[in-house]
Structure formats: C-alpha cells, structure tokens
C-alpha cells in the first residue's frame, strides 16, 4: 500500500466514513480563472480510482467557467474526526456523457429537478422565482423520467500530486507526498 496513494486514500476514506459525523465525501475544490485568480467551494466526491476523482456540477457555474479556460484543480479533504487531510492536484477532464447520464439517473427526483431549476452561480432576484421554476418543472416532468440537463455534468481530476497529512504531537505533523511521473514516487515534506 505504501507506494500506491489510491489504495492509501481508500483506506483513509474508509476510516473517515466510519468516524465522520456527516459528509465524509465532501471536499474543497479550488479552481482559478483565466487570470489565475483562485476560488474555492465544497463539492461531493462521487467516484474515484487511479484515473481520478469525480464530482458533478453545472457547467455554466463559476467553477465550470474556470475549468473551461483553465482545466486544473486542487481538491482538499479535511476529516476532523481522524485529524487528517488529503490534498490532490492535477489536470481536469469532463466525464463522458454516458457516465454523467448514469450518475444523474441515480439521483433523487428532487435533486434532478434541482439541477434543472438552478442557473447555478447566476444572480437570483428573489427566491420565489427559483421555487416557482422548480414547481413548473416538477409539473412538466410529471409521469416521466427526468433526463440530465445538457449543461449539468461531471469532471474528473487526474491526480498528479497527492499529499497525506497526519496530525502528530507537538505539531511534528507527518506529510507524505506522492508524485505521478509515469509511476508514483513518494517523498516526505517538512510540516
Ligand atoms: C458539503 C457541500 C457539498 C456540496 N456539493 C456540491 C456538488 O457536489 N456540486 C455542486 O455543484 N455544488 C456543491 N455544493 C455547493 C457549492 O459549494 C457551491 O455553492 C456551488 O457549486 C456554486 O459554486 P461556484 O459558484 O463556485 O461554481 C456543495 C456545498 C456543500 C457545503
């Protein structure tokens, strides 16, 4: 396991799932716009493996616009209950339409309607407009399956750097950095 950061992530994720009070799969996602200005927000991890870490969102959101012009991202998990953090950095690619369709189909009907009703990251004059939109869509889709909105899909962050941080006494924390260069290499960093 020591030379496979994906397996190490799996082990830590399993421990976090057992001990976090909620949302162990939530992670901060940092993107930057064309001028290099960063922004960060939480998203949910919806799949992962050697090829990358997947989340879903609105392609016209701020993060979607950032990734369209600058397809690189950083992810951060902080699991307080186990006093650990994992940092992941790498290039980002869209998931396939089939993958997005399959995932969208597993969401609750309410979440599917939410994806249709929200112009994510756009100004909203009044919340009642959003609620009315949700209700209109609910009625118009009644009795049939809700397809994935065209501008709602997923991204996969391909890990090039993965850092595992462990809390240690006296702030002598442990940092293990894995770097992908055709194979994973491991090094340590000063805390
Ligand atoms: C715990 C948590 C999980 C979230 N998961 C997602 C998600 O998976 N996808 C998403 O688009 N927004 C998610 N959000 C909302 C985002 O943080 C953010 O408000 C939204 O995506 C708009 O971000 P943007 O304007 O930077 O694009 C989540 C928020 C929280 C607090």
Short mmCIF file of C-alpha atoms and ligand atoms in Angstrom, two decimals:
data_model
loop_
_atom_site.label_atom_id
_atom_site.label_comp_id
_atom_site.label_asym_id
_atom_site.label_seq_id
_atom_site.Cartn_x
_atom_site.Cartn_y
_atom_site.Cartn_z
CA UNK A 1 0.00 0.00 0.00
CA UNK A 2 2.85 2.39 0.80
CA UNK A 3 3.64 3.07 -2.84
CA UNK A 4 0.02 3.31 -4.00
CA UNK A 5 -1.63 6.57 -2.93
CA UNK A 6 -5.00 5.50 -4.33
CA UNK A 7 -5.02 2.48 -2.01
CA UNK A 8 -3.91 4.71 0.84
CA UNK A 9 -6.73 7.13 0.01
CA UNK A 10 -9.20 4.21 0.04
CA UNK A 11 -8.01 3.17 3.49
CA UNK A 12 -8.25 6.70 4.90
CA UNK A 13 -11.62 7.29 3.22
CA UNK A 14 -12.99 4.09 4.78
CA UNK A 15 -11.85 5.24 8.22
CA UNK A 16 -13.33 8.71 7.65
CA UNK A 17 -16.65 7.17 6.56
CA UNK A 18 -16.75 5.22 9.82
CA UNK A 19 -15.96 8.20 12.05
CA UNK A 20 -17.08 11.48 10.42
CA UNK A 21 -20.44 12.79 11.74
CA UNK A 22 -21.50 13.76 8.22
CA UNK A 23 -20.41 14.11 4.58
CA UNK A 24 -17.01 12.33 4.63
CA UNK A 25 -17.13 12.62 0.83
CA UNK A 26 -17.25 16.43 0.89
CA UNK A 27 -14.12 18.12 -0.40
CA UNK A 28 -12.98 21.64 -1.15
CA UNK A 29 -12.45 22.23 -4.86
CA UNK A 30 -10.12 25.05 -5.88
CA UNK A 31 -10.12 26.40 -9.42
CA UNK A 32 -8.66 29.50 -11.00
CA UNK A 33 -9.92 31.75 -13.78
CA UNK A 34 -8.02 32.74 -16.93
CA UNK A 35 -6.18 35.47 -14.99
CA UNK A 36 -5.11 32.96 -12.34
CA UNK A 37 -7.50 34.29 -9.68
CA UNK A 38 -8.44 31.39 -7.37
CA UNK A 39 -11.81 30.44 -5.91
CA UNK A 40 -12.78 27.54 -3.70
CA UNK A 41 -16.01 25.78 -2.71
CA UNK A 42 -17.19 22.43 -1.37
CA UNK A 43 -18.37 19.64 -3.67
CA UNK A 44 -19.12 15.94 -3.15
CA UNK A 45 -16.85 13.14 -4.33
CA UNK A 46 -19.00 10.86 -6.49
CA UNK A 47 -16.40 8.39 -7.69
CA UNK A 48 -12.68 7.81 -7.61
CA UNK A 49 -9.95 5.45 -8.76
CA UNK A 50 -6.49 5.57 -10.36
CA UNK A 51 -7.85 7.63 -13.24
CA UNK A 52 -9.18 10.37 -11.00
CA UNK A 53 -11.62 11.94 -8.56
CA UNK A 54 -15.09 12.79 -9.88
CA UNK A 55 -17.61 15.49 -8.94
CA UNK A 56 -20.74 16.80 -10.65
CA UNK A 57 -21.91 20.34 -11.20
CA UNK A 58 -23.43 22.90 -13.54
CA UNK A 59 -21.07 23.56 -16.46
CA UNK A 60 -22.08 27.24 -16.54
CA UNK A 61 -21.31 27.76 -12.85
CA UNK A 62 -18.31 29.79 -11.79
CA UNK A 63 -16.26 26.61 -11.30
CA UNK A 64 -17.47 25.32 -14.68
CA UNK A 65 -16.34 28.52 -16.38
CA UNK A 66 -12.98 28.39 -14.59
CA UNK A 67 -12.39 24.80 -15.67
CA UNK A 68 -13.34 25.59 -19.28
CA UNK A 69 -10.46 28.08 -19.55
CA UNK A 70 -8.07 26.57 -17.01
CA UNK A 71 -8.59 22.80 -16.67
CA UNK A 72 -6.55 22.29 -13.50
CA UNK A 73 -7.85 21.89 -9.97
CA UNK A 74 -6.90 21.17 -6.40
CA UNK A 75 -9.02 19.11 -4.02
CA UNK A 76 -8.84 19.05 -0.25
CA UNK A 77 -10.35 16.63 2.22
CA UNK A 78 -10.17 17.51 5.90
CA UNK A 79 -11.52 14.78 8.14
CA UNK A 80 -11.59 16.36 11.58
CA UNK A 81 -12.58 13.19 13.43
CA UNK A 82 -9.33 11.49 12.40
CA UNK A 83 -7.24 14.68 12.24
CA UNK A 84 -6.13 14.07 8.69
CA UNK A 85 -6.07 15.96 5.44
CA UNK A 86 -5.52 14.83 1.86
CA UNK A 87 -4.53 17.23 -0.91
CA UNK A 88 -4.92 16.26 -4.56
CA UNK A 89 -3.83 18.31 -7.58
CA UNK A 90 -3.94 17.69 -11.28
CA UNK A 91 -5.47 18.33 -14.68
CA UNK A 92 -9.24 18.10 -15.08
CA UNK A 93 -11.27 16.47 -17.86
CA UNK A 94 -15.02 16.15 -18.35
CA UNK A 95 -16.60 12.77 -17.67
CA UNK A 96 -18.33 11.11 -20.62
CA UNK A 97 -21.99 11.86 -21.35
CA UNK A 98 -22.80 8.23 -20.57
CA UNK A 99 -21.10 8.44 -17.17
CA UNK A 100 -22.96 11.65 -16.36
CA UNK A 101 -26.29 10.18 -17.56
CA UNK A 102 -25.78 7.10 -15.42
CA UNK A 103 -24.96 9.11 -12.33
CA UNK A 104 -27.80 11.60 -12.91
CA UNK A 105 -30.24 8.68 -13.11
CA UNK A 106 -29.25 7.58 -9.58
CA UNK A 107 -30.13 10.97 -8.06
CA UNK A 108 -33.42 11.53 -6.30
CA UNK A 109 -36.15 13.16 -8.38
CA UNK A 110 -35.92 16.25 -6.18
CA UNK A 111 -32.18 16.57 -6.86
CA UNK A 112 -32.78 16.05 -10.58
CA UNK A 113 -35.36 18.84 -10.54
CA UNK A 114 -32.94 20.98 -8.54
CA UNK A 115 -30.32 20.60 -11.27
CA UNK A 116 -32.89 21.68 -13.87
CA UNK A 117 -34.16 24.66 -11.86
CA UNK A 118 -30.86 26.23 -10.82
CA UNK A 119 -28.89 28.63 -13.01
CA UNK A 120 -26.00 27.91 -10.66
CA UNK A 121 -23.84 30.94 -9.75
CA UNK A 122 -26.13 33.41 -11.60
CA UNK A 123 -27.82 36.27 -9.71
CA UNK A 124 -31.27 35.43 -8.36
CA UNK A 125 -33.59 38.40 -7.83
CA UNK A 126 -35.94 36.64 -5.47
CA UNK A 127 -36.04 33.10 -4.07
CA UNK A 128 -39.69 32.78 -5.06
CA UNK A 129 -38.61 32.85 -8.74
CA UNK A 130 -36.44 29.78 -8.14
CA UNK A 131 -39.20 28.00 -6.23
CA UNK A 132 -41.77 28.74 -8.93
CA UNK A 133 -39.39 27.40 -11.53
CA UNK A 134 -38.88 24.21 -9.54
CA UNK A 135 -42.65 23.74 -9.27
CA UNK A 136 -43.22 24.38 -13.01
CA UNK A 137 -40.55 21.84 -13.90
CA UNK A 138 -41.95 19.33 -11.42
CA UNK A 139 -45.33 19.54 -13.14
CA UNK A 140 -43.92 19.43 -16.65
CA UNK A 141 -41.87 16.28 -15.92
CA UNK A 142 -44.70 14.56 -14.05
CA UNK A 143 -45.16 10.91 -15.03
CA UNK A 144 -41.87 10.60 -16.95
CA UNK A 145 -38.16 10.15 -16.35
CA UNK A 146 -36.14 13.33 -15.93
CA UNK A 147 -33.20 13.48 -18.36
CA UNK A 148 -29.88 15.05 -17.44
CA UNK A 149 -29.76 18.76 -18.29
CA UNK A 150 -27.25 19.33 -21.09
CA UNK A 151 -25.26 21.85 -19.03
CA UNK A 152 -25.00 19.62 -15.96
CA UNK A 153 -22.22 17.07 -15.90
CA UNK A 154 -19.09 15.93 -14.12
CA UNK A 155 -15.36 16.46 -14.06
CA UNK A 156 -12.53 14.11 -13.20
CA UNK A 157 -9.39 15.44 -11.50
CA UNK A 158 -6.45 13.22 -12.55
CA UNK A 159 -4.10 13.13 -9.55
CA UNK A 160 -0.53 14.22 -10.25
CA UNK A 161 0.21 15.12 -6.64
CA UNK A 162 -1.40 13.53 -3.60
CA UNK A 163 -0.35 14.57 -0.13
CA UNK A 164 -1.38 12.76 3.05
CA UNK A 165 -1.12 14.80 6.22
CA UNK A 166 -1.32 13.23 9.67
CA UNK A 167 -1.60 15.15 12.89
CA UNK A 168 1.25 14.41 15.29
CA UNK A 169 2.13 15.64 18.77
CA UNK A 170 3.94 18.97 19.24
CA UNK A 171 2.91 19.93 15.69
CA UNK A 172 5.50 17.49 14.36
CA UNK A 173 2.99 16.51 11.71
CA UNK A 174 3.69 13.93 9.06
CA UNK A 175 3.41 14.81 5.35
CA UNK A 176 3.72 12.13 2.68
CA UNK A 177 3.78 13.44 -0.87
CA UNK A 178 3.14 11.14 -3.85
CA UNK A 179 4.00 12.45 -7.31
CA UNK A 180 2.96 10.83 -10.59
CA UNK A 181 5.74 10.63 -13.18
CA UNK A 182 4.61 7.60 -15.17
CA UNK A 183 4.69 5.80 -11.81
CA UNK A 184 4.13 7.05 -8.27
CA UNK A 185 7.12 8.24 -6.28
CA UNK A 186 6.91 9.06 -2.59
CA UNK A 187 8.74 11.68 -0.57
CA UNK A 188 8.34 13.41 2.77
CA UNK A 189 7.83 17.12 3.40
CA UNK A 190 8.63 19.15 6.49
CA UNK A 191 5.39 20.03 8.22
C1 LIG B 1 -20.94 19.93 1.74
C2 LIG B 1 -21.26 20.59 0.43
C3 LIG B 1 -21.31 19.82 -0.74
C4 LIG B 1 -21.57 20.41 -1.97
N1 LIG B 1 -21.56 19.63 -3.10
C5 LIG B 1 -21.71 20.21 -4.32
C6 LIG B 1 -21.56 19.43 -5.51
O1 LIG B 1 -21.28 18.22 -5.49
N2 LIG B 1 -21.72 20.07 -6.70
C7 LIG B 1 -22.01 21.41 -6.78
O2 LIG B 1 -22.15 21.93 -7.90
N3 LIG B 1 -22.12 22.18 -5.68
C8 LIG B 1 -21.98 21.61 -4.45
N4 LIG B 1 -22.09 22.38 -3.30
C9 LIG B 1 -22.34 23.83 -3.46
C10 LIG B 1 -21.02 24.52 -3.82
O3 LIG B 1 -20.20 24.64 -2.65
C11 LIG B 1 -21.21 25.91 -4.44
O4 LIG B 1 -22.02 26.73 -3.62
C12 LIG B 1 -21.85 25.85 -5.82
O5 LIG B 1 -21.42 24.72 -6.57
C13 LIG B 1 -21.54 27.11 -6.64
O6 LIG B 1 -20.14 27.27 -6.73
P1 LIG B 1 -19.45 28.21 -7.86
O7 LIG B 1 -20.29 29.44 -7.96
O8 LIG B 1 -18.07 28.48 -7.36
O9 LIG B 1 -19.44 27.42 -9.15
C14 LIG B 1 -21.83 21.81 -2.05
C15 LIG B 1 -21.79 22.58 -0.87
C16 LIG B 1 -21.50 21.99 0.34
C17 LIG B 1 -21.42 22.84 1.58
#
